[in-house]
mmCIF file of C-alpha atoms in Angstrom:
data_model
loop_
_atom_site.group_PDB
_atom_site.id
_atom_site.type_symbol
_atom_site.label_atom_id
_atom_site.label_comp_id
_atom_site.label_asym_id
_atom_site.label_seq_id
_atom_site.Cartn_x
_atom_site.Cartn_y
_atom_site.Cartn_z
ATOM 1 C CA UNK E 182 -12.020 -20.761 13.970
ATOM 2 C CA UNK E 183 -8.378 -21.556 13.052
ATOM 3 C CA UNK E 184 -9.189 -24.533 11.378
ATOM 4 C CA UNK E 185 -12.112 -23.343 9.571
ATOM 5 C CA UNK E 186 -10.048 -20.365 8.073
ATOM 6 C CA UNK E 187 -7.420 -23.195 7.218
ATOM 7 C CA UNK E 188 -10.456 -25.093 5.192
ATOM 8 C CA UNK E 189 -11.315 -22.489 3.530
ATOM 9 C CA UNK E 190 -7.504 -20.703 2.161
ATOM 10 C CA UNK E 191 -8.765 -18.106 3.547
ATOM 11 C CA UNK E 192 -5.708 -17.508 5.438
ATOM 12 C CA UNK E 193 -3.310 -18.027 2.062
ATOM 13 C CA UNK E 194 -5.682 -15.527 0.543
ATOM 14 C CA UNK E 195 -5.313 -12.818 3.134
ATOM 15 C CA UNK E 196 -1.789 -13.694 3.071
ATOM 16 C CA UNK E 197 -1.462 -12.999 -0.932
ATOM 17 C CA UNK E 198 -3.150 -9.910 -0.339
ATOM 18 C CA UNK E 199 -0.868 -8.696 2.468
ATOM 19 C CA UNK E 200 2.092 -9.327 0.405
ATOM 20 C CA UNK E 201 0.706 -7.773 -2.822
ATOM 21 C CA UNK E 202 -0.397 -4.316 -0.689
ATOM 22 C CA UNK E 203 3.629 -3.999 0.712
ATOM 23 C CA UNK E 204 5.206 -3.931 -2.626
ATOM 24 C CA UNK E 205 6.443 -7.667 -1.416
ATOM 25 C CA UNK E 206 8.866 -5.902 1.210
ATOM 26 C CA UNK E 207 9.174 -7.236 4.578
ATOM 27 C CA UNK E 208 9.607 -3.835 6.108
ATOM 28 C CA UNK E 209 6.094 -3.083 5.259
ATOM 29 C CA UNK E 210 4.283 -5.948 6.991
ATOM 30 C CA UNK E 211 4.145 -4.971 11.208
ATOM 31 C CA UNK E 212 2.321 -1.544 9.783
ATOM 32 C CA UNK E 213 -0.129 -3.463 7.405
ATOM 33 C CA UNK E 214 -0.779 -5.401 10.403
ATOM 34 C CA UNK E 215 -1.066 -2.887 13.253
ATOM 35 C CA UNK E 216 -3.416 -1.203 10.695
ATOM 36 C CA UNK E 217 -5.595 -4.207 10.520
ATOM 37 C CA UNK E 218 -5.231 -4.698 14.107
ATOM 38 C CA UNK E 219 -6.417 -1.863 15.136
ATOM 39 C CA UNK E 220 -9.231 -1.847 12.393
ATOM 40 C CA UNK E 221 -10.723 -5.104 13.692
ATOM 41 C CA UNK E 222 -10.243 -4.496 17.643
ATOM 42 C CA UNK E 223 -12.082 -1.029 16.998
ATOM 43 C CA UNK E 224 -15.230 -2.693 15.127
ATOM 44 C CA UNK E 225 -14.700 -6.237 16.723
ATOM 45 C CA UNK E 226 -14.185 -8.249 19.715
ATOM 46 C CA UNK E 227 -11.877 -6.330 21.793
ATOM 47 C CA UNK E 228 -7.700 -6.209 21.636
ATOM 48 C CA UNK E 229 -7.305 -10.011 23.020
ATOM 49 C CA UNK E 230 -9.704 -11.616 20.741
ATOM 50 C CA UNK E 231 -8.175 -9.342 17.784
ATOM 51 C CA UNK E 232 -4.879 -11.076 18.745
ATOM 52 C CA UNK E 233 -5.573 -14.656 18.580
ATOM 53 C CA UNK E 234 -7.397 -14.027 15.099
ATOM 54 C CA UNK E 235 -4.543 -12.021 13.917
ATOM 55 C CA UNK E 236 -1.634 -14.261 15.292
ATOM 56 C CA UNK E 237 -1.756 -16.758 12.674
ATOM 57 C CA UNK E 238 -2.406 -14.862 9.407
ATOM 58 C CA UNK E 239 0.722 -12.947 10.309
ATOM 59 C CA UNK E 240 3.052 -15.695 11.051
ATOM 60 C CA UNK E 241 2.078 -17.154 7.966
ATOM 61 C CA UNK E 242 2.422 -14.090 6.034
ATOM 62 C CA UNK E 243 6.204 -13.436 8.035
ATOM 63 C CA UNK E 244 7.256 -17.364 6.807
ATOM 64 C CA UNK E 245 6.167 -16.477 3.012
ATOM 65 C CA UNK E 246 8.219 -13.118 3.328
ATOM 66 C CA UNK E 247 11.566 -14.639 4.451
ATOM 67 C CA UNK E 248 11.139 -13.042 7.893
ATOM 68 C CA UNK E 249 12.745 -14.879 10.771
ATOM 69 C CA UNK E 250 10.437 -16.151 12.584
#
C-alpha cells in the first residue's frame, strides 16, 4: 500500500493539502491529524490499521513543516 501511494503522489498531495488547511503552522498539524485519525478508524479498518496508513503521510508532512522529527 505504501508503495502504491508513493507511485501515485498521492502522499505529496495529501501532504500539500495538510499544510495548506493549518495556515502552514506546525502547531496545527497533531490536531489535523488526530482529526483524520479518528475519521478513518471510525469508517475504516480499526485504530491499528488507521495507524500504519497514517504513519507515513504524517512524517512526511512533519519533515516538509520543519518539525523535528
Amino acid at each position: 500500500l505504501t508503495r502504491f501511494v508513493t507511485e501515485r503522489a498521492s502522499r505529496a498531495a495529501v501532504t500539500q493539502r495538510a499544510m495548506r488547511l493549518g495556515g502552514g503552522r506546525a502547531g496545527t498539524l497533531p490536531f489535523a491529524y488526530f482529526a483524520l485519525a479518528c475519521a478513518v478508524s471510525t469508517f475504516g479498518p480499526g485504530a491499528i490499521a488507521t495507524l500504519a496508513l497514517l504513519a507515513p503521510l504524517a512524517m512526511t508532512t512533519a519533515v516538509r513543516a520543519g518539525v523535528p522529527v
